[in-house]
Short mmCIF file of C-alpha atoms in Angstrom, two decimals:
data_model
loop_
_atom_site.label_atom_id
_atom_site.label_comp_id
_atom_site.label_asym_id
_atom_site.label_seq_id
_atom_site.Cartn_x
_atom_site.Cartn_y
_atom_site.Cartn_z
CA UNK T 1078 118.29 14.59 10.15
CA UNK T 1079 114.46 15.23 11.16
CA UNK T 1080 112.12 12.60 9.54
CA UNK T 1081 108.56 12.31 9.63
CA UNK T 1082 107.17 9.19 7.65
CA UNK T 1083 103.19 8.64 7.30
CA UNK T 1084 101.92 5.19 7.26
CA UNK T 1085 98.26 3.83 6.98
CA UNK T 1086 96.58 5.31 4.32
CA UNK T 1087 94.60 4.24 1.76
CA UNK T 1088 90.98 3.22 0.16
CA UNK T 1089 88.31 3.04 2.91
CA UNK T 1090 84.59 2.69 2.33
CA UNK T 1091 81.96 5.24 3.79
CA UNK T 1092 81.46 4.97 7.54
CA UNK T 1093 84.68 2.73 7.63
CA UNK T 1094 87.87 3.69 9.96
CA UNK T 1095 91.47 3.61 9.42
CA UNK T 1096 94.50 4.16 11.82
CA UNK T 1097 97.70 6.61 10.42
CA UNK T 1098 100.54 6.34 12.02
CA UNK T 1099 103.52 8.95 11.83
CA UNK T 1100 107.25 7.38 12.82
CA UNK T 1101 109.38 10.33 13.46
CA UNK T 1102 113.49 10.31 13.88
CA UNK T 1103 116.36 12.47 14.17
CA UNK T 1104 115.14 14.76 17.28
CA UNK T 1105 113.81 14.34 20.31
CA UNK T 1106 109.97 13.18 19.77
CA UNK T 1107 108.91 13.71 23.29
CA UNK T 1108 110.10 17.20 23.65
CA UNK T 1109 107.79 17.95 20.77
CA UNK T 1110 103.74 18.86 20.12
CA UNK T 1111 103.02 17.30 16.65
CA UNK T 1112 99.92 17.82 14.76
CA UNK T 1113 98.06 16.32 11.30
CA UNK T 1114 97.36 18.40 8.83
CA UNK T 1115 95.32 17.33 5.68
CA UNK T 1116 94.59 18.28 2.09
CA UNK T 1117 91.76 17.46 -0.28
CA UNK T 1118 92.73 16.96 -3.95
CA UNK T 1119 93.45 20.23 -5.99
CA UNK T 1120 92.45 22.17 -2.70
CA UNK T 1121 94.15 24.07 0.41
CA UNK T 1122 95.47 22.92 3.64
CA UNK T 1123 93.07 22.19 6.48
CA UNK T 1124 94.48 21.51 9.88
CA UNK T 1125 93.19 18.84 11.49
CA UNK T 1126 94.51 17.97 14.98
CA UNK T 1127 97.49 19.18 18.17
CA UNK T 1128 98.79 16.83 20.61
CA UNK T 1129 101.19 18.34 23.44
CA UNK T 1130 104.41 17.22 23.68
CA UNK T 1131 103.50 14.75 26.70
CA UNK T 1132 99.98 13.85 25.48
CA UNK T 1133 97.99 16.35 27.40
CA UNK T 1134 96.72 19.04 25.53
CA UNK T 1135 94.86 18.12 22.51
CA UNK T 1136 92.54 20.09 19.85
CA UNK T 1137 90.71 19.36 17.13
CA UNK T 1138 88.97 21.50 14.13
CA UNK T 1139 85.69 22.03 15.03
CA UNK T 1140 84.64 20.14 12.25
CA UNK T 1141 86.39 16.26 13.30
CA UNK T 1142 85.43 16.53 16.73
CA UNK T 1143 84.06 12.88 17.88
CA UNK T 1144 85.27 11.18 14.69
CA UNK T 1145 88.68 11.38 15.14
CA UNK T 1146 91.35 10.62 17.78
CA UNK T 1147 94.97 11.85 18.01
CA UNK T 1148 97.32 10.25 20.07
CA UNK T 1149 101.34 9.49 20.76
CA UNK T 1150 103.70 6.62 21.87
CA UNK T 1151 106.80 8.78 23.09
CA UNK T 1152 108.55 4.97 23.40
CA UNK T 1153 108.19 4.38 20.03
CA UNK T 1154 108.10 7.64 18.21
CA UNK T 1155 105.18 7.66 16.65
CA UNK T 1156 102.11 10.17 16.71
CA UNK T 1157 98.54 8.29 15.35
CA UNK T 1158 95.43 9.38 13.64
CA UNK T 1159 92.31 7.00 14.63
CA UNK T 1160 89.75 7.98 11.94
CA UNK T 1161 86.02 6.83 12.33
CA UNK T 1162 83.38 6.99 10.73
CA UNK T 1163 85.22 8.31 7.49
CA UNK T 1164 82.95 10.79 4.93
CA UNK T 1165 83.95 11.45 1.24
CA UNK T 1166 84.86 14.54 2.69
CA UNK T 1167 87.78 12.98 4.31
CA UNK T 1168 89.19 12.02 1.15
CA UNK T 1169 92.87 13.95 1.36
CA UNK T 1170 96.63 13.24 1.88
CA UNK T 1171 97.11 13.75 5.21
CA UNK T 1172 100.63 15.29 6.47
CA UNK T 1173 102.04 14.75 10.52
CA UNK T 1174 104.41 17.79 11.14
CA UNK T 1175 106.32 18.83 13.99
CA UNK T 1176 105.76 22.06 16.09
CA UNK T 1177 109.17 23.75 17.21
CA UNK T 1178 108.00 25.46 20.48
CA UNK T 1179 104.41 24.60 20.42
CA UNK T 1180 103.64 27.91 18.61
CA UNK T 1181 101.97 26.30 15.88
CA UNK T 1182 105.63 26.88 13.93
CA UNK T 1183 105.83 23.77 11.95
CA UNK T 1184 109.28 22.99 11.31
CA UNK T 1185 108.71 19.82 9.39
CA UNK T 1186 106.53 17.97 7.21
CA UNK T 1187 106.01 14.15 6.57
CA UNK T 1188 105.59 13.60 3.06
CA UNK T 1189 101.63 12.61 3.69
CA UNK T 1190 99.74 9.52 3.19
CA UNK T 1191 96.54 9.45 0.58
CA UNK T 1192 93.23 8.53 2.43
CA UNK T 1193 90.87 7.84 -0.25
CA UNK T 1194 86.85 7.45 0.94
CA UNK T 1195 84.91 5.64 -1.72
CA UNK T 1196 82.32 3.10 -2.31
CA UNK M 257 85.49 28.90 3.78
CA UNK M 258 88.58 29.72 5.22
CA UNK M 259 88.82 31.64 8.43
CA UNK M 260 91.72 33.53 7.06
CA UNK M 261 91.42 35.23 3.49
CA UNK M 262 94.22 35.06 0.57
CA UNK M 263 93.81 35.80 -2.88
CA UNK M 264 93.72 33.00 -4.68
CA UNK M 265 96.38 34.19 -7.26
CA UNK M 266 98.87 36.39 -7.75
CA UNK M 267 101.77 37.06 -10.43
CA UNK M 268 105.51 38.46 -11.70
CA UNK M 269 108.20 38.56 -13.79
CA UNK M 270 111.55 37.72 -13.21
CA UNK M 271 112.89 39.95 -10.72
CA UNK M 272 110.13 41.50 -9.71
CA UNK M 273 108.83 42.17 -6.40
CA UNK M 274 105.09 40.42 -5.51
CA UNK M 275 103.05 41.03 -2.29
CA UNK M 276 100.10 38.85 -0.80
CA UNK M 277 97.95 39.29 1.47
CA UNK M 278 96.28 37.35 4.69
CA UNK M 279 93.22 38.45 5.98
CA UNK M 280 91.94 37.68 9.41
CA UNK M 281 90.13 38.84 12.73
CA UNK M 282 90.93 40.10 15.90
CA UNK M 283 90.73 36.04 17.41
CA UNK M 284 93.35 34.77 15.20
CA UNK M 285 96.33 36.95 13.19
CA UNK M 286 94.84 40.08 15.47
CA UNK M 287 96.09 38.08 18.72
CA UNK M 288 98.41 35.61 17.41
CA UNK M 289 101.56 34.79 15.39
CA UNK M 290 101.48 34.46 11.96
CA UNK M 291 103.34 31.66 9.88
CA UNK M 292 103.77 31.00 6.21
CA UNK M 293 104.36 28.19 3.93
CA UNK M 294 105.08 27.01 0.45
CA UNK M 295 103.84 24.37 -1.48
CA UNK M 296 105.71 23.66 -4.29
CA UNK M 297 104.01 20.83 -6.72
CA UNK M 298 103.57 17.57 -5.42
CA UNK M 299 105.26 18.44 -2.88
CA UNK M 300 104.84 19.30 1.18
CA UNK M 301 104.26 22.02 2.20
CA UNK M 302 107.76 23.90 3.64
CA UNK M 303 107.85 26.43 6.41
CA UNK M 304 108.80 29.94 5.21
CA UNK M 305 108.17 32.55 7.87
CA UNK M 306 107.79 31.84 11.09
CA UNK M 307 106.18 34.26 14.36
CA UNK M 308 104.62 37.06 11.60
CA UNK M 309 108.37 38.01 10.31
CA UNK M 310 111.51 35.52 11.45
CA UNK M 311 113.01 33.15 8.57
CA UNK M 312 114.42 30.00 9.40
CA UNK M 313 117.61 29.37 8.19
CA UNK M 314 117.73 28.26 4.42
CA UNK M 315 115.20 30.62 3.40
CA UNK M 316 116.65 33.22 1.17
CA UNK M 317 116.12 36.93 2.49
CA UNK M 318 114.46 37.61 -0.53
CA UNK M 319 111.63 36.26 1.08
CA UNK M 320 109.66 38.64 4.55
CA UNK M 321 107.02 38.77 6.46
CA UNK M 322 105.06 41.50 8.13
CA UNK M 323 101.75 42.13 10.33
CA UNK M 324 99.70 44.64 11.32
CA UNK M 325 96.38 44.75 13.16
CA UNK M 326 94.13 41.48 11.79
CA UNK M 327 96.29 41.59 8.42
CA UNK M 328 99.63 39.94 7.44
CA UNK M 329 101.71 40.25 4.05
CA UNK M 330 104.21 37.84 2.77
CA UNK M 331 106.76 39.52 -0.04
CA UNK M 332 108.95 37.81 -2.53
CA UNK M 333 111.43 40.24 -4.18
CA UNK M 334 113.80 39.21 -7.06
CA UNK M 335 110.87 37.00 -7.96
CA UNK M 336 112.54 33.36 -9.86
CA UNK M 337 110.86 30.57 -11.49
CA UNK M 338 111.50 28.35 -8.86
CA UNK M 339 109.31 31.07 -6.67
CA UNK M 340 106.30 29.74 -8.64
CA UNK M 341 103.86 27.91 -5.80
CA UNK M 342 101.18 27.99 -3.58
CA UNK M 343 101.52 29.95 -0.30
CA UNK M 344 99.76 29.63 3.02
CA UNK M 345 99.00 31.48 5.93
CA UNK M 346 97.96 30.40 9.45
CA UNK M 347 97.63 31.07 12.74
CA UNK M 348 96.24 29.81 15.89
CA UNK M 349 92.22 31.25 16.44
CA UNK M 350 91.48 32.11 19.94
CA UNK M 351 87.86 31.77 19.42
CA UNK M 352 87.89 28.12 17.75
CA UNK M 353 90.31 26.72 19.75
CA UNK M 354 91.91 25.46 16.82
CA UNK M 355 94.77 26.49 13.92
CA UNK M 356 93.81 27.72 10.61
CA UNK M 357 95.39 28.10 7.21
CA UNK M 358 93.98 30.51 4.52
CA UNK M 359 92.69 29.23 1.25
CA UNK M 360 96.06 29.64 -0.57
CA UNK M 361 97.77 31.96 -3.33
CA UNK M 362 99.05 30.64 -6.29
CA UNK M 363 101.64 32.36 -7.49
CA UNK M 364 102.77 32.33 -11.32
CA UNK M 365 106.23 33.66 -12.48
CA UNK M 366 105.43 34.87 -16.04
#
């Protein structure tokens, strides 16, 4: 069975960082692109980042570029979120999910971790 | 903002059939495949269509897909309770570099 758990969130002040973490089992992680995909309280889902199956492609909305960092450890299963310099803006659950063929066809969904950015 | 435009509601009565529509340009559902999901409440979202019309398996046929030019169209017929959600469309955008969802529908089974 596919799972995809997010780890790491929580309450962050402004300007602060914080490191998610996404442990996925039940298929074969490294023949996969993953991506994170967030959502703001009461509002619609924003896509946030793509990492290639081996690491080498990556993109990033237009409007994260240079705060945050995707990443992967195909050893340990995991796909990352490095978040700097966190806004209020940021404040959303924030979902890993796998792509099927690299398509942009996400299969499955974590259940998300809440990043709250507060004062 | 969203790149890709959805009406934020839409509604039906039991066994019904409901359309909604996704907006785009020529850089994203124009060029690219289209994908939808459902967000049930409090919940993930969950893949429904996949490449403008394919279902995966578990998804009831009530549910389709269809595209044409910079447009795309999800439909629901026998429309049930359980149908009651939000709904998402994305694609990848040529132009940003980047994948984009539309702002949502919320559908309401009266």
């Amino acid at each position: 069975e596919v799972q995809l758990v997010e780890s790491g969130g929580g309450l962050v002040q402004p300007g602060g960082s914080l490191r998610l973490s996404c442990a996925a089992s039940g298929f074969t992680f490294s023949s996969h692109g993953m991506h994170w995909v967030r959502q703001a309280p009461g509002k619609g889902l924003e896509w946030v980042s793509y990492i290639s199956d081996g690491g080498r492609k990556i993109y990033y909305a237009d409007s994260l570029k240079g705060r945050f960092t995707i990443s992967r450890d195909n050893a340990k299963n995991s796909l990352y979120l490095q978040m700097d310099s966190l806004r209020d803006g940021d404040t959303a659950v924030y979902y890993c999910a796998r792509d099927r063929d690299s398509s942009g066809w996400l299969d499955y969904w974590g259940q998300g971790t809440l990043v709250t950015v507060s004062s | 903002q969203s790149v890709l435009t959805q009406p934020p509601s839409a509604s039906g009565t039991p066994g019904q059939r409901v359309t909604m529509s996704c907006s785009g340009s020529s850089s994203n559902i124009g060029s690219n495949y289209v994908y939808w999901y459902q967000q049930l409440p409090g919940t993930a979202p969950k893949l429904l269509i996949y490449k403008n019309n394919q279902r995966p398996s578990g998804v009831p046929d009530r549910f389709s897909g269809s595209k044409s030019g910079t447009s795309a169209s999800l439909a629901i017929s026998g429309l049930r309770s359980e149908d009651e959600a939000d709904y998402y469309c994305s694609a990848w955008d040529d132009s940003l570099s980047g994948r984009v969802f539309g702002g949502g529908t919320r559908l309401t089974v009266l």
